[in-house]
Short mmCIF file of C-alpha atoms in Angstrom, two decimals:
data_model
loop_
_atom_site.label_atom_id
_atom_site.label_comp_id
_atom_site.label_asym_id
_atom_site.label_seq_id
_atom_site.Cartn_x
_atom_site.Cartn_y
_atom_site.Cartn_z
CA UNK A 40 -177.53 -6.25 -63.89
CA UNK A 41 -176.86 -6.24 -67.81
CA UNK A 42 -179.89 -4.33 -69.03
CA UNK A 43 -180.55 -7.09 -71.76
CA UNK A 44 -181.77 -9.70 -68.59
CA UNK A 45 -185.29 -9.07 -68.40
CA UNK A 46 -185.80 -10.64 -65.12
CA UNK A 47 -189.29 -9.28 -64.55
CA UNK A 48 -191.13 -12.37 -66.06
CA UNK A 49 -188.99 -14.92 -64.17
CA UNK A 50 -191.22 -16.62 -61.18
CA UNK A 51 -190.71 -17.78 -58.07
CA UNK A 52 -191.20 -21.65 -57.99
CA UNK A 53 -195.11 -21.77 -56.52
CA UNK A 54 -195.51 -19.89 -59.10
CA UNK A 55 -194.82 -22.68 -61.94
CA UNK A 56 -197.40 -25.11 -62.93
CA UNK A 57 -196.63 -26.04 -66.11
CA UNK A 58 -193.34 -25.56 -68.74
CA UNK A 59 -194.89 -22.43 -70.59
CA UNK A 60 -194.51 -21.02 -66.96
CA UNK A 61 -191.07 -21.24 -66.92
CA UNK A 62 -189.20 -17.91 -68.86
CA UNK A 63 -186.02 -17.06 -70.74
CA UNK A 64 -184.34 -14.25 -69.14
CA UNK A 65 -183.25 -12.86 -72.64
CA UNK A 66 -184.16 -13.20 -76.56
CA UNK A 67 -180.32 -14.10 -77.13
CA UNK A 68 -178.26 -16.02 -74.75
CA UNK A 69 -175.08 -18.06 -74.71
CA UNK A 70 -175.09 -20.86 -75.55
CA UNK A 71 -178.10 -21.87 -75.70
CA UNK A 72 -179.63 -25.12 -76.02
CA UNK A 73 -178.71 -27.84 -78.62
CA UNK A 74 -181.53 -27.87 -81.52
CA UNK A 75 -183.17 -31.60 -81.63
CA UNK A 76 -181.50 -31.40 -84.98
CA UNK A 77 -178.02 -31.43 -83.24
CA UNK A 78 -178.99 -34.53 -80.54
CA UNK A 79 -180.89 -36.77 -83.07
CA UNK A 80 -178.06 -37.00 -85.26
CA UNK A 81 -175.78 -37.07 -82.06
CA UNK A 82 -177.10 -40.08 -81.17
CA UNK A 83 -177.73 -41.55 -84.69
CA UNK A 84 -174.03 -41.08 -85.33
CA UNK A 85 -173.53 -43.73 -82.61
CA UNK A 86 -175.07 -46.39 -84.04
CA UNK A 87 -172.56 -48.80 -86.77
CA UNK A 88 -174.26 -49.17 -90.32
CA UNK A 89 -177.32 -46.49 -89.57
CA UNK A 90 -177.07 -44.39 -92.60
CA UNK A 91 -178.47 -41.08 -91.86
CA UNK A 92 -179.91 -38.02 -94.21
CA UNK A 93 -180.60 -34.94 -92.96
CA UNK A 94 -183.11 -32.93 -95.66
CA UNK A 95 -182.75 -29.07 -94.65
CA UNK A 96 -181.41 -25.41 -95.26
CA UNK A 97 -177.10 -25.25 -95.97
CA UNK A 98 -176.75 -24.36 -92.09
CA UNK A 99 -178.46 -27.52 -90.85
CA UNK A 100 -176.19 -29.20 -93.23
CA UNK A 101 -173.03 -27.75 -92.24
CA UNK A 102 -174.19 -28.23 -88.30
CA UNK A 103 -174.30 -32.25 -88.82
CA UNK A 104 -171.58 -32.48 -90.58
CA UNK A 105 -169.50 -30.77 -87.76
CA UNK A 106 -170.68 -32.58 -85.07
CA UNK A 107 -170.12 -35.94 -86.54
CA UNK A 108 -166.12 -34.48 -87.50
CA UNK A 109 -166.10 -33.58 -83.58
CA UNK A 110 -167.12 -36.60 -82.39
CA UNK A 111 -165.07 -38.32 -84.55
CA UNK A 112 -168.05 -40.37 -85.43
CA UNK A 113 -167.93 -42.20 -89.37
CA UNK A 114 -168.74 -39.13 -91.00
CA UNK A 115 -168.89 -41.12 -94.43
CA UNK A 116 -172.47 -42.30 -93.02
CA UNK A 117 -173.66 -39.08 -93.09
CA UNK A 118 -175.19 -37.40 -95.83
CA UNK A 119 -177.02 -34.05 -96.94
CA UNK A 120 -180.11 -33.13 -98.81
CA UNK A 121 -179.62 -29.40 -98.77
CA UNK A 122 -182.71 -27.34 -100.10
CA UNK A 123 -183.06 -24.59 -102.49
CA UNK A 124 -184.96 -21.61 -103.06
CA UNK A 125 -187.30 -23.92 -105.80
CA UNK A 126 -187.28 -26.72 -103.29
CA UNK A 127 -188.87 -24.49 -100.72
CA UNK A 128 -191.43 -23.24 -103.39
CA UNK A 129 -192.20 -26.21 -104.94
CA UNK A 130 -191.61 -28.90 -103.44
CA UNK A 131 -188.31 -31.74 -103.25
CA UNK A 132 -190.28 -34.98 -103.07
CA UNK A 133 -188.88 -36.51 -106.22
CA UNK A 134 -185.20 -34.82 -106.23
CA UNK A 135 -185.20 -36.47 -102.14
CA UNK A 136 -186.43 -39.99 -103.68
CA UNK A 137 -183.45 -40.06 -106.30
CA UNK A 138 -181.10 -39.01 -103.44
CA UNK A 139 -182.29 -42.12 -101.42
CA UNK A 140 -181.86 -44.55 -104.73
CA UNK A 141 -178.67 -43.47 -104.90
CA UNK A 142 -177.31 -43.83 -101.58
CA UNK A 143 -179.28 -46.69 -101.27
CA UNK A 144 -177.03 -48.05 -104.89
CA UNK A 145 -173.49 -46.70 -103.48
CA UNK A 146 -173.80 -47.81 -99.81
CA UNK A 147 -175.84 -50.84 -99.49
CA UNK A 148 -176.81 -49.64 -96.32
CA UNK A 149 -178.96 -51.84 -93.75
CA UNK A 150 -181.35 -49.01 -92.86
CA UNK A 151 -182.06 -45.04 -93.51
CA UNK A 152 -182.74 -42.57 -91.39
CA UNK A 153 -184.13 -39.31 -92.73
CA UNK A 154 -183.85 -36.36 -90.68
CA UNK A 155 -186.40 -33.62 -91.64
CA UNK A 156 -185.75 -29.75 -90.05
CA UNK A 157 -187.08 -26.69 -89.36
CA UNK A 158 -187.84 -26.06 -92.98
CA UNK A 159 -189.03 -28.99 -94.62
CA UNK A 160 -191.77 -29.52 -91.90
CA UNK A 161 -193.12 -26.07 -92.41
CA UNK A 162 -193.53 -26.39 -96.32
CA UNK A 163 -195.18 -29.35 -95.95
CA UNK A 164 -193.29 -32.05 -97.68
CA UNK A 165 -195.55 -35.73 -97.00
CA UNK A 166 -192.04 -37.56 -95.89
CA UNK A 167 -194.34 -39.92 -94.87
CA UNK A 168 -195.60 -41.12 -97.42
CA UNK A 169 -192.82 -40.87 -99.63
CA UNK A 170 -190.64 -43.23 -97.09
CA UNK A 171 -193.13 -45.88 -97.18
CA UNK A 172 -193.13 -46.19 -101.50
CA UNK A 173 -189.41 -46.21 -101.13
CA UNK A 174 -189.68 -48.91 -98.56
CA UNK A 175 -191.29 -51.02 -101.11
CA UNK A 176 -189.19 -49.84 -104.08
CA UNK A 177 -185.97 -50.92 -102.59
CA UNK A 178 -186.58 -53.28 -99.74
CA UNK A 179 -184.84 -50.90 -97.43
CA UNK A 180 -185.87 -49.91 -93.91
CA UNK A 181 -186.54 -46.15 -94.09
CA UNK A 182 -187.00 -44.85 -90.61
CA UNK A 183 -187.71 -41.02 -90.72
CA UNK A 184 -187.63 -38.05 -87.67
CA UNK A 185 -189.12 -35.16 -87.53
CA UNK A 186 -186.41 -32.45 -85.44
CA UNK A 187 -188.61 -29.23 -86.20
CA UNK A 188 -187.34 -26.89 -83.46
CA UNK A 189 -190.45 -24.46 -83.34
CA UNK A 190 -192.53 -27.67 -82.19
CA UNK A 191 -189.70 -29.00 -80.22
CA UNK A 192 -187.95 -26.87 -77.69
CA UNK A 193 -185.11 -29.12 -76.01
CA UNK A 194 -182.61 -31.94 -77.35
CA UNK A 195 -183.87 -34.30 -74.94
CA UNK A 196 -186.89 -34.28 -77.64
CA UNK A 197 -184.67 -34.96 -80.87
CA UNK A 198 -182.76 -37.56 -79.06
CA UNK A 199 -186.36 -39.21 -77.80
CA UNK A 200 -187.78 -39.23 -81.56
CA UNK A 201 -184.42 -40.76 -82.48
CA UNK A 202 -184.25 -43.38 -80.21
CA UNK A 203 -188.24 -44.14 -80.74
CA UNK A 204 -188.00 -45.25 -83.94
CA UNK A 205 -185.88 -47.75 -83.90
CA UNK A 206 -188.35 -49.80 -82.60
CA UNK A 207 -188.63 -50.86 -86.51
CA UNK A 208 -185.94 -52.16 -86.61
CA UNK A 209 -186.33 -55.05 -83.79
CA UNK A 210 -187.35 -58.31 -84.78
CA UNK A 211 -189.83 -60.31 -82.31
CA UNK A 212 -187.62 -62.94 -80.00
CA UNK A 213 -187.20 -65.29 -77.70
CA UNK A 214 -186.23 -63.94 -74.29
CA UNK A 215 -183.55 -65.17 -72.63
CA UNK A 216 -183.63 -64.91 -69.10
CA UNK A 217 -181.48 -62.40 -66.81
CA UNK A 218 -180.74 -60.74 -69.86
CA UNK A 219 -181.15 -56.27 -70.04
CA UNK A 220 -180.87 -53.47 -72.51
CA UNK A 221 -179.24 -50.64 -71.54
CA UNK A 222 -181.61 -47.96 -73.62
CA UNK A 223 -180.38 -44.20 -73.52
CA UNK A 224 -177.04 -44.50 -72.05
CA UNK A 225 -174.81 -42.33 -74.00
CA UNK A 226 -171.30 -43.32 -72.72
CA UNK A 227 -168.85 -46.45 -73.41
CA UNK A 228 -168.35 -47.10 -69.91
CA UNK A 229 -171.33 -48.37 -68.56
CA UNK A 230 -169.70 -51.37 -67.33
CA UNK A 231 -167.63 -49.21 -65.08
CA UNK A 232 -170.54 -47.41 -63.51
CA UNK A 233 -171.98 -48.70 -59.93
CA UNK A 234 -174.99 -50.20 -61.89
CA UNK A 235 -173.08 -51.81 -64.16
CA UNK A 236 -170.65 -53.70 -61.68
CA UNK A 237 -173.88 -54.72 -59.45
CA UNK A 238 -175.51 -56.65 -62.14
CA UNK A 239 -172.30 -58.26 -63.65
CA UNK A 240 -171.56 -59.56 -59.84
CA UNK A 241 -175.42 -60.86 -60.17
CA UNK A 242 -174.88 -62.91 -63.35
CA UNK A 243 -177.22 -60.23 -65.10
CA UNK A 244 -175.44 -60.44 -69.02
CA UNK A 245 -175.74 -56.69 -71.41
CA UNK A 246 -178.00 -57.83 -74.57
CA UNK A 247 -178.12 -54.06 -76.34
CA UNK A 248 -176.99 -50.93 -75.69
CA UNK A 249 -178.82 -48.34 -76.92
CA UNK A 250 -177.19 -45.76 -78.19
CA UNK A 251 -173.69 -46.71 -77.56
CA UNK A 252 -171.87 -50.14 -79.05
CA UNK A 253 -174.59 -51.38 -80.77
CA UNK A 254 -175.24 -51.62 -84.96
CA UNK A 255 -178.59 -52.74 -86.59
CA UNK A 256 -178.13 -56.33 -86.51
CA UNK A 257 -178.04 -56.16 -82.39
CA UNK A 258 -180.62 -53.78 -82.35
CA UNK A 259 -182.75 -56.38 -83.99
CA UNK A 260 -181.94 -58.64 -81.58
CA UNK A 261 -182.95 -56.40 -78.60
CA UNK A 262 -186.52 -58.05 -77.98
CA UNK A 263 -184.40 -61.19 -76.61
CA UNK A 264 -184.09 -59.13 -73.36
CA UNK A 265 -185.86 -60.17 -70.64
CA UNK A 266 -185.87 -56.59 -69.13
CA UNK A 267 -185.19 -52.87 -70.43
CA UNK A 268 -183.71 -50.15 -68.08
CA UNK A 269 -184.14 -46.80 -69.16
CA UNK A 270 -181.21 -44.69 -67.92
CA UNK A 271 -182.14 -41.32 -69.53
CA UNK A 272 -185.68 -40.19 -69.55
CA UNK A 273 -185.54 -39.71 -73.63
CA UNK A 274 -185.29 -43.21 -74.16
CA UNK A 275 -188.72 -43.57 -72.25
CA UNK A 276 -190.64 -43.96 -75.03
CA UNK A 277 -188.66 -46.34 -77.32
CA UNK A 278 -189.33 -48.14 -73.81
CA UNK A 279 -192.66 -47.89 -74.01
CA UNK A 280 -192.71 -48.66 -78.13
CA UNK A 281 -191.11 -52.28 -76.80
CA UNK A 282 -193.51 -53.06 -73.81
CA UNK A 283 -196.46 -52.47 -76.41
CA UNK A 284 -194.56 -54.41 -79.06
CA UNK A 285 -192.39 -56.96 -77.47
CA UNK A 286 -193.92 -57.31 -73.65
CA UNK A 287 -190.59 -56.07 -72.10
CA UNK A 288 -191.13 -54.94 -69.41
CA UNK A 289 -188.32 -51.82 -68.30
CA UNK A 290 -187.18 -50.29 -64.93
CA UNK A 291 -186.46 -46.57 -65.14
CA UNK A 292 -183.18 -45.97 -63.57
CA UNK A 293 -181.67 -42.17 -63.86
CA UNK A 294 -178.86 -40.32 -62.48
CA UNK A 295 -181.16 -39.68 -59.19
CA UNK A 296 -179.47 -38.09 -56.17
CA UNK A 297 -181.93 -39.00 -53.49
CA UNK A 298 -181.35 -42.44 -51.64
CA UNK A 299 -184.71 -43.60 -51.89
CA UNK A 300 -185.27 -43.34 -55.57
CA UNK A 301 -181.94 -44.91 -55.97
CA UNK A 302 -182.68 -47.78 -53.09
CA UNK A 303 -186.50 -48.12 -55.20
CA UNK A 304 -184.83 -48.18 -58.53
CA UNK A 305 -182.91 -51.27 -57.33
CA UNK A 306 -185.86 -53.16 -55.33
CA UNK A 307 -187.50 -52.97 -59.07
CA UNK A 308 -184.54 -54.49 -60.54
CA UNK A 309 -184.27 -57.19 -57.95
CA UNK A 310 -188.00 -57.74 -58.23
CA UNK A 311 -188.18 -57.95 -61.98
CA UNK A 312 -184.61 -60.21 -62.28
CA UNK A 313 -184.87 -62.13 -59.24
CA UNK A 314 -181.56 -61.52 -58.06
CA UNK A 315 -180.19 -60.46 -54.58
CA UNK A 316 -178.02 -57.23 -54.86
CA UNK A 317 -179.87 -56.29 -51.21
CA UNK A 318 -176.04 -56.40 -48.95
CA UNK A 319 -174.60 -54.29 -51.71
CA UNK A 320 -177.32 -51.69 -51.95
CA UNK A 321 -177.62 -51.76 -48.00
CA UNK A 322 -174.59 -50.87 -47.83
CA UNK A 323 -174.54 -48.34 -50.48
CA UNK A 324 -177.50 -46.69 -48.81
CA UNK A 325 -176.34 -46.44 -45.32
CA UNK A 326 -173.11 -44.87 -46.65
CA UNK A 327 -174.80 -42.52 -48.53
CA UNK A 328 -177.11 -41.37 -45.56
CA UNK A 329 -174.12 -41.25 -43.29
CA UNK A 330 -172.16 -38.82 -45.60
CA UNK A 331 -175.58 -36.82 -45.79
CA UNK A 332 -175.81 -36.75 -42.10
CA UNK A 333 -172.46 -35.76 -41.95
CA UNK A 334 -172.34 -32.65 -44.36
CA UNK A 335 -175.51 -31.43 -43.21
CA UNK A 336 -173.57 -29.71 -39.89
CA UNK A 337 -171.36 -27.54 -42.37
CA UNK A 338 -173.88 -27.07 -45.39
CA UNK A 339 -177.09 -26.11 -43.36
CA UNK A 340 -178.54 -22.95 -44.82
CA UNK A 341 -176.09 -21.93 -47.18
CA UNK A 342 -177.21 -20.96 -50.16
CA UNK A 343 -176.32 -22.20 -54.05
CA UNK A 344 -177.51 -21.31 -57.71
CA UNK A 345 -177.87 -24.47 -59.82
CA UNK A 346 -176.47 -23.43 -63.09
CA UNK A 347 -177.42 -26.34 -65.31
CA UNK A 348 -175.33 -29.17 -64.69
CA UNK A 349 -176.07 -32.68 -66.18
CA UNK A 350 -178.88 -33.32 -63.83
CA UNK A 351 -181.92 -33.05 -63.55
CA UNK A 352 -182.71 -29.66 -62.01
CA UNK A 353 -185.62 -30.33 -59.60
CA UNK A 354 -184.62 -33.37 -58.40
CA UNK A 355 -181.09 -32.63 -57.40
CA UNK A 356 -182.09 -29.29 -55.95
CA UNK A 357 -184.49 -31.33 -53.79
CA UNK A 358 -181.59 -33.10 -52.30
CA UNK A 359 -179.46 -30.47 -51.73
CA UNK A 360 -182.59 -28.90 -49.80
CA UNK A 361 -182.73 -32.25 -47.70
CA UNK A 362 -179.50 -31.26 -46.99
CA UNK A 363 -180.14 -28.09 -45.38
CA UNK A 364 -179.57 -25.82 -48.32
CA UNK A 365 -181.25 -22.93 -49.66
CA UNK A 366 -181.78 -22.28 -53.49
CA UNK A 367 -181.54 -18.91 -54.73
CA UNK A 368 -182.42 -19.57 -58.40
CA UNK A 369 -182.55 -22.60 -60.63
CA UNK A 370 -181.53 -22.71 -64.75
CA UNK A 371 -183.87 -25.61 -66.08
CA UNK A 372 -185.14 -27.07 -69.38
CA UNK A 373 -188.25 -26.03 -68.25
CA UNK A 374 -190.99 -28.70 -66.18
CA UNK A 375 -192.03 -31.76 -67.31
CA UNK A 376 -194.93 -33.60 -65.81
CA UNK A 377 -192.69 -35.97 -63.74
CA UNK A 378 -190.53 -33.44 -62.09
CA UNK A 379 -193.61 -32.06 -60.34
CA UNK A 380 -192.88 -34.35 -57.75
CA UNK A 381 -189.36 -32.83 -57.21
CA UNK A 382 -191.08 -29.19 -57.51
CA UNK A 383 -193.18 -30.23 -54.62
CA UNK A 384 -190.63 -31.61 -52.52
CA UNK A 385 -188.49 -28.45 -53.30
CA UNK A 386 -191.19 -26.37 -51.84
CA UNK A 387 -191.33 -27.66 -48.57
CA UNK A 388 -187.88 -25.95 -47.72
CA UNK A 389 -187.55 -22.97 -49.91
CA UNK A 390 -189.16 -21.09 -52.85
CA UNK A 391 -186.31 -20.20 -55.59
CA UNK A 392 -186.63 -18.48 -58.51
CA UNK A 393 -186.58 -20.53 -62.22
CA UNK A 394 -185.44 -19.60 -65.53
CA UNK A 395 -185.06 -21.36 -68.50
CA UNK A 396 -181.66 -23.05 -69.75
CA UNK A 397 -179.19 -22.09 -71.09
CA UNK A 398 -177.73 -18.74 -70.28
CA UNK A 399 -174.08 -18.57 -68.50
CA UNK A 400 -173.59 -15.54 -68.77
CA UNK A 401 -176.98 -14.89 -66.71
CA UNK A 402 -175.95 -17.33 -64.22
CA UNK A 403 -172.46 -15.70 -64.01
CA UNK A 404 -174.30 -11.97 -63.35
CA UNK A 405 -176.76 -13.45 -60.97
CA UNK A 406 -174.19 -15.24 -58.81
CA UNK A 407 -172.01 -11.90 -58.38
CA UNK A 408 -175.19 -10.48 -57.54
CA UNK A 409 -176.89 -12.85 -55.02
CA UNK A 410 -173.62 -13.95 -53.90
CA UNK A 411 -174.50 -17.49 -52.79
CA UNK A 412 -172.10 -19.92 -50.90
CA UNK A 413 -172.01 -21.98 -53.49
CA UNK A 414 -172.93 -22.40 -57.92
CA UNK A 415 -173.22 -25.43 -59.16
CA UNK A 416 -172.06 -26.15 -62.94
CA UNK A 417 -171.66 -28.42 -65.33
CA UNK A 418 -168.45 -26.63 -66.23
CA UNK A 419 -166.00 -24.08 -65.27
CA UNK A 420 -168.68 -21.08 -66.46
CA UNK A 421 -167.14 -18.53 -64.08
CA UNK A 422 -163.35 -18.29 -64.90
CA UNK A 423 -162.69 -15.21 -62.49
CA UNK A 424 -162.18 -14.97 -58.64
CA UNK A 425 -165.60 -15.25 -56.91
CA UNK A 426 -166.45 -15.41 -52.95
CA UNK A 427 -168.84 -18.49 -53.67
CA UNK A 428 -167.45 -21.92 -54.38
CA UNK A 429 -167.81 -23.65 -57.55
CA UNK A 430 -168.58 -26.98 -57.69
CA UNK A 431 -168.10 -28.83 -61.34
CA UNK A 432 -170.42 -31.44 -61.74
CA UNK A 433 -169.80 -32.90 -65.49
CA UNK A 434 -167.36 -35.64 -64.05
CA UNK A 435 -170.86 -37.50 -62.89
CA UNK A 436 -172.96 -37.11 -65.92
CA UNK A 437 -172.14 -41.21 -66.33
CA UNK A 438 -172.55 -42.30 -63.33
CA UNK A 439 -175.78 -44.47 -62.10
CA UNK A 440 -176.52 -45.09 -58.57
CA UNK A 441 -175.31 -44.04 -55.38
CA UNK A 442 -172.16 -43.17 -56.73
CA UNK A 443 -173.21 -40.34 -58.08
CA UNK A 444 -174.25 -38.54 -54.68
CA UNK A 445 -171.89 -39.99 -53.15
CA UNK A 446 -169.61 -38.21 -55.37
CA UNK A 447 -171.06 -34.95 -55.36
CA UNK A 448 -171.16 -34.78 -51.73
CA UNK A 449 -167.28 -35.87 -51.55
CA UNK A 450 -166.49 -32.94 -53.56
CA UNK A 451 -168.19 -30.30 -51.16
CA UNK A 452 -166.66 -31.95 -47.99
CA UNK A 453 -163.25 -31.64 -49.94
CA UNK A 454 -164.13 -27.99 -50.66
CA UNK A 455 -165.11 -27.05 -47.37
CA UNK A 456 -162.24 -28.69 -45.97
CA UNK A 457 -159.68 -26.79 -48.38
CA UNK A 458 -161.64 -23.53 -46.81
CA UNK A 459 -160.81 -24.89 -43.43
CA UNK A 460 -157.23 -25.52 -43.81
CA UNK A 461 -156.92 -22.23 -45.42
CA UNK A 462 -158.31 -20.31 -42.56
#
């Protein structure tokens, strides 16, 4: 083992009861986790007419500025307040306020968003307050997050501020019924997923989606809804800025693997939009179990490291233990009060060590080590020959439903049964 993995801090799962518990493996690892910087404007960047201004050091500058060339988002939306050595002294209250006139006077925007980082939070600089006189100044909508890394550790944090505060822009409605907002779904083809198909065959119509094809005048218009379902857990609490707000009411509906979270997460949908999708998801659900019941003859008790795919860690790791499987170690964001239920669950068939994402090249050291029978990715992280098979798992990050076990499952039968034929 590379003598820079400090695995003597890393616990076995009992041994986790809250996030602090969970440790890093290493002071420098690759690559790391996205800074909330990165995912707020990731997600801002979707959104058509959203001017955005991100007020921090050259390097935070330079970091938004690639990502929105990468994504080939409008770039031109984008601006920088970049800090000096005086700003950081003395403050940039006034030199930020002309900046806002001015982009205000050149791009007639519809609303601002003002990014503060790292640096600007820890000088001290009342954005606050200043936002609110320019509010009244130019009759713009100034809508300001805070992406301070030291206060918060994951992306799934700048992407939840971001998406929270758009709440200001919505204007109170009139609902119309069998109408939903798609909040937190950060792909164009949600119409293609299971979820999507079920409720277009129920006459269920798409008022907003949240991130992804909307601009500020639909976001206005997403209180017309008559329900919101939340299909990544940062847009939980723009969902619950609306129920307070605007009385909608949401369903929270995300990439689960387990059939009856998916089969519940349905029921609540029928319940709440009085349609009948019951044949469909009956269906769905007794194909899923039979593929389960299938696989678990050639899976029981092998064993797999979950190396950070697009999942959530504790609750996919709970079905693969349903399965018959045996976790060696898990790579997670850490624990958040809701996965304690998957913990639990987890712990009924195995005890696994847990370390905090995102290190490959730990994960690449500890599979050659532990050799399991299989390491799950999100990409290709181990290039060379190994004994254990790889399973890639980005291919369902936008999926919803059963199709998304249904999928990973197909890909480990196909595996095996390329082993088989090889034999």
């Amino acid at each position: 083992m590379n003598d820079r993995m400090d695995t003597t801090t890393v616990k076995t799962l009992d041994r986790i009861k809250k996030d602090y518990d969970v440790k890093r493996v290493a002071h420098a690892f690759y690559p790391g986790l996205h800074c909330p910087l990165f995912a707020g404007v990731s997600m801002a960047s979707q959104i058509d007419g959203l001017c955005i201004l991100v007020v921090g050091t050259e390097e935070c500058a330079y970091y938004s500025k690639n990502l929105t060339s990468r994504r080939k988002a409008d770039h031109r939306r984008l601006f920088s307040f970049v800090l000096d050595k005086n700003d950081i002294a003395f403050g940039c209250g006034e030199k930020l306020a002309d900046a806002v006139r001015e982009i205000h006077e050149e791009e007639n925007c519809g609303a601002l968003l003002v990014v503060s980082t790292c640096v600007t939070e820890l000088i001290g600089e009342d954005f606050s307050v200043l936002a609110d006189e320019l509010e009244r100044e130019l009759d713009l909508t100034i809508l300001l997050v805070r992406t301070n890394h030291y206060q918060k550790d994951t992306p799934l944090q700048g992407i939840s501020e971001t998406l929270s505060v758009l709440v200001r822009l919505m204007d109170r409605q009139i609902k119309n019924p069998k109408t939903v907002n798609i909040l937190g779904h950060r792909f164009d083809d949600f119409e293609r997923t299971e979820l999507g198909r079920l409720l277009d065959r129920s006459g269920v119509a798409i008022n907003v989606r949240i991130p992804t094809k909307c601009d500020i005048g639909t976001i206005q218009s997403a209180p017309s809804a008559q329900l919101n379902i939340v299909t990544n857990f940062a847009a939980l609490d723009l969902a619950e800025k609306m129920k307070d707000e605007f009385q909608i009411d949401y369903v929270y509906f995300e990439k689960f693997t387990d059939p009856e979270r998916i089969k519940s997460c349905y029921a609540d949908l029928q319940s709440h939009l009085d349609i009948d999708i019951s044949e469909d998801v009956g269906e769905l659900y007794i194909k899923l179990i039979g593929r389960m019941n299938a696989l678990k003859s050639i899976v029981r008790d092998k064993t797999f490291v979950f190396g950070m795919p697009p999942m959530f860690a504790y609750e996919i790791t709970s079905f693969f233990c349903k399965l018959g499987m045996k976790p060696l170690w898990i790579q997670a964001l850490g624990l958040r009060e809701d996965e304690i239920t998957y913990k639990n669950e987890i712990l009924e068939y195995a005890n696994p060590k847990v370390f905090r994402a995102l290190n490959v090249p730990f994960i690449r050291q500890i599979s050659t080590r532990e050799r399991p029978d299989y390491c799950f990715t999100g990409k290709d992280i181990v290039q060379e020959e190994t004994d254990y098979i790889k399973i890639e798992m980005m291919q369902d990050i936008s999926g919803l439903g059963f199709e998304v076990p249904l999928g990973i499952l197909e890909r480990i039968k196909n595996t095996e049964d390329g082993k088989e034929r090889a034999r």
